[in-house]
PDB file of C-alpha atoms in Angstrom:
ATOM      1  CA  MET A 180    -253.416 -34.134 116.115  1.00 41.00           C
ATOM      2  CA  THR A 181    -254.187 -36.595 113.885  1.00 52.00           C
ATOM      3  CA  THR A 182    -252.653 -37.113 110.765  1.00 68.00           C
ATOM      4  CA  SER A 183    -255.074 -38.034 107.586  1.00 79.00           C
ATOM      5  CA  ILE A 184    -255.411 -41.480 106.359  1.00 90.00           C
ATOM      6  CA  SER A 185    -255.247 -41.550 102.382  1.00 92.00           C
ATOM      7  CA  ASP A 186    -257.356 -45.226 101.842  1.00 96.00           C
ATOM      8  CA  PRO A 187    -260.803 -44.910 102.636  1.00 96.00           C
ATOM      9  CA  VAL A 188    -261.349 -48.778 103.543  1.00 97.00           C
ATOM     10  CA  VAL A 189    -258.198 -47.897 106.203  1.00 98.00           C
ATOM     11  CA  GLU A 190    -260.126 -45.012 106.976  1.00 96.00           C
ATOM     12  CA  LYS A 191    -263.310 -46.804 107.582  1.00 97.00           C
ATOM     13  CA  PHE A 192    -261.135 -49.399 109.373  1.00 98.00           C
ATOM     14  CA  VAL A 193    -259.652 -47.034 112.139  1.00 97.00           C
ATOM     15  CA  ALA A 194    -263.009 -44.878 112.387  1.00 97.00           C
ATOM     16  CA  ALA A 195    -264.571 -48.141 113.515  1.00 97.00           C
ATOM     17  CA  VAL A 196    -262.413 -49.211 116.098  1.00 97.00           C
ATOM     18  CA  ASN A 197    -262.468 -45.414 117.487  1.00 97.00           C
ATOM     19  CA  ALA A 198    -266.631 -45.376 117.652  1.00 96.00           C
ATOM     20  CA  GLY A 199    -266.371 -49.444 119.095  1.00 96.00           C
ATOM     21  CA  ASP A 200    -268.518 -50.085 116.498  1.00 97.00           C
ATOM     22  CA  GLU A 201    -267.811 -54.005 115.747  1.00 96.00           C
ATOM     23  CA  THR A 202    -270.907 -53.863 113.002  1.00 97.00           C
ATOM     24  CA  ALA A 203    -268.592 -51.454 111.197  1.00 98.00           C
ATOM     25  CA  PHE A 204    -265.428 -53.101 111.725  1.00 98.00           C
ATOM     26  CA  THR A 205    -266.174 -56.549 110.673  1.00 97.00           C
ATOM     27  CA  ALA A 206    -268.811 -54.785 107.310  1.00 98.00           C
ATOM     28  CA  VAL A 207    -264.939 -53.496 106.423  1.00 98.00           C
ATOM     29  CA  LEU A 208    -263.330 -57.142 106.649  1.00 98.00           C
ATOM     30  CA  THR A 209    -263.386 -59.815 103.937  1.00 98.00           C
ATOM     31  CA  GLU A 210    -265.439 -63.290 104.987  1.00 97.00           C
ATOM     32  CA  ASP A 211    -261.822 -64.862 105.662  1.00 98.00           C
ATOM     33  CA  ALA A 212    -259.695 -62.263 106.902  1.00 98.00           C
ATOM     34  CA  THR A 213    -256.871 -63.069 108.391  1.00 98.00           C
ATOM     35  CA  MET A 214    -254.705 -60.992 110.979  1.00 98.00           C
ATOM     36  CA  SER A 215    -251.225 -61.062 112.996  1.00 98.00           C
ATOM     37  CA  ASP A 216    -249.902 -59.664 116.017  1.00 96.00           C
ATOM     38  CA  ASP A 217    -245.844 -59.075 116.183  1.00 94.00           C
ATOM     39  CA  GLY A 218    -245.142 -61.824 113.350  1.00 95.00           C
ATOM     40  CA  SER A 219    -247.740 -64.483 114.842  1.00 97.00           C
ATOM     41  CA  GLU A 220    -250.907 -65.225 113.799  1.00 98.00           C
ATOM     42  CA  ARG A 221    -253.976 -64.793 115.694  1.00 97.00           C
ATOM     43  CA  ASP A 222    -257.372 -65.670 115.234  1.00 98.00           C
ATOM     44  CA  LEU A 223    -259.210 -62.472 114.076  1.00 97.00           C
ATOM     45  CA  ALA A 224    -262.081 -62.298 116.120  1.00 96.00           C
ATOM     46  CA  ALA A 225    -260.997 -63.399 119.296  1.00 96.00           C
ATOM     47  CA  TRP A 226    -258.110 -60.646 119.250  1.00 96.00           C
ATOM     48  CA  THR A 227    -260.048 -58.039 118.318  1.00 96.00           C
ATOM     49  CA  GLU A 228    -262.670 -59.343 121.011  1.00 94.00           C
ATOM     50  CA  LYS A 229    -260.131 -58.924 123.565  1.00 94.00           C
ATOM     51  CA  GLU A 230    -258.097 -56.226 122.092  1.00 94.00           C
ATOM     52  CA  ILE A 231    -260.359 -53.554 120.803  1.00 95.00           C
ATOM     53  CA  PHE A 232    -264.096 -54.486 121.625  1.00 95.00           C
ATOM     54  CA  SER A 233    -264.701 -56.155 124.983  1.00 92.00           C
ATOM     55  CA  PRO A 234    -265.128 -53.373 127.546  1.00 87.00           C
ATOM     56  CA  LYS A 235    -262.306 -53.830 129.631  1.00 87.00           C
ATOM     57  CA  ALA A 236    -260.607 -52.947 126.271  1.00 92.00           C
ATOM     58  CA  ASN A 237    -262.324 -49.990 124.396  1.00 92.00           C
ATOM     59  CA  GLY A 238    -259.441 -50.036 121.822  1.00 95.00           C
ATOM     60  CA  ARG A 239    -258.442 -46.479 120.432  1.00 96.00           C
ATOM     61  CA  MET A 240    -256.280 -45.288 117.233  1.00 97.00           C
ATOM     62  CA  LYS A 241    -254.327 -42.546 117.318  1.00 96.00           C
ATOM     63  CA  VAL A 242    -252.762 -42.050 113.695  1.00 96.00           C
ATOM     64  CA  VAL A 243    -249.382 -40.760 114.292  1.00 94.00           C
ATOM     65  CA  ASP A 244    -248.012 -41.282 110.664  1.00 94.00           C
ATOM     66  CA  ALA A 245    -249.889 -42.761 107.283  1.00 95.00           C
ATOM     67  CA  SER A 246    -247.697 -44.372 104.421  1.00 94.00           C
ATOM     68  CA  ASP A 247    -247.734 -46.297 101.203  1.00 94.00           C
ATOM     69  CA  ASP A 248    -251.067 -45.025 100.233  1.00 91.00           C
ATOM     70  CA  GLY A 249    -252.892 -44.854 103.436  1.00 94.00           C
ATOM     71  CA  ARG A 250    -252.443 -48.481 103.725  1.00 97.00           C
ATOM     72  CA  THR A 251    -249.201 -48.968 106.282  1.00 96.00           C
ATOM     73  CA  LEU A 252    -249.808 -46.828 109.020  1.00 97.00           C
ATOM     74  CA  VAL A 253    -247.497 -45.468 112.945  1.00 96.00           C
ATOM     75  CA  VAL A 254    -250.162 -45.563 115.262  1.00 96.00           C
ATOM     76  CA  ASP A 255    -250.573 -44.715 118.983  1.00 96.00           C
ATOM     77  CA  TYR A 256    -252.595 -47.624 119.792  1.00 96.00           C
ATOM     78  CA  THR A 257    -254.569 -47.316 124.026  1.00 95.00           C
ATOM     79  CA  ASN A 258    -256.756 -49.772 125.100  1.00 92.00           C
ATOM     80  CA  ASP A 259    -257.859 -50.233 129.009  1.00 91.00           C
ATOM     81  CA  THR A 260    -255.587 -53.249 129.734  1.00 87.00           C
ATOM     82  CA  TRP A 261    -252.668 -52.017 128.022  1.00 87.00           C
ATOM     83  CA  GLY A 262    -252.373 -48.459 128.017  1.00 93.00           C
ATOM     84  CA  THR A 263    -250.897 -46.807 125.244  1.00 95.00           C
ATOM     85  CA  MET A 264    -248.301 -47.623 122.894  1.00 95.00           C
ATOM     86  CA  ARG A 265    -246.871 -46.979 119.158  1.00 96.00           C
ATOM     87  CA  THR A 266    -247.678 -49.766 117.112  1.00 97.00           C
ATOM     88  CA  ARG A 267    -247.424 -50.491 113.593  1.00 97.00           C
ATOM     89  CA  TRP A 268    -250.537 -51.372 111.317  1.00 98.00           C
ATOM     90  CA  VAL A 269    -250.121 -52.472 107.565  1.00 98.00           C
ATOM     91  CA  PHE A 270    -253.294 -53.502 105.875  1.00 98.00           C
ATOM     92  CA  THR A 271    -253.994 -55.456 102.756  1.00 98.00           C
ATOM     93  CA  VAL A 272    -257.312 -54.009 100.626  1.00 98.00           C
ATOM     94  CA  THR A 273    -259.103 -56.539  98.094  1.00 97.00           C
ATOM     95  CA  GLY A 274    -261.676 -53.970  96.695  1.00 96.00           C
ATOM     96  CA  ASP A 275    -263.081 -52.043  99.294  1.00 97.00           C
ATOM     97  CA  ARG A 276    -262.742 -54.277 101.908  1.00 98.00           C
ATOM     98  CA  ILE A 277    -259.467 -55.674 104.151  1.00 98.00           C
ATOM     99  CA  SER A 278    -258.010 -58.904 103.679  1.00 98.00           C
ATOM    100  CA  ARG A 279    -255.517 -59.118 105.611  1.00 98.00           C
ATOM    101  CA  PHE A 280    -253.740 -56.695 108.864  1.00 98.00           C
ATOM    102  CA  GLU A 281    -250.722 -57.276 110.883  1.00 98.00           C
ATOM    103  CA  THR A 282    -250.190 -55.043 114.037  1.00 97.00           C
ATOM    104  CA  GLY A 283    -246.996 -55.071 116.275  1.00 95.00           C
ATOM    105  CA  GLN A 284    -244.693 -52.418 118.163  1.00 94.00           C
ATOM    106  CA  ALA A 285    -243.711 -49.837 115.543  1.00 93.00           C
ATOM    107  CA  PRO A 286    -239.499 -49.649 115.815  1.00 82.00           C
ATOM    108  CA  ALA A 287    -238.540 -46.973 117.938  1.00 69.00           C
TER     109      ALA A 287
END
């Protein structure tokens, strides 16, 4: 069972990832969106292609917990490269789009 996400913008992000819909994913981000993975800044386009959207990745998010009005998630993130891992995602929402997200291993 997945946890409900109360922020509609974050909900669109998760839905786009799970649908493998790169167009919807891009539409929910600001043009200058940034991201980090395990505390390191990453090139958003290169990272998302490698970790989410390439046929070898096929990324999926199963939300385990949502807090901070739906802008902080604990997710069982699965892709075909790394398998399933518990991750934490923190989103900065600007208007009706995401301007930044940070992801990494969730604390045990």
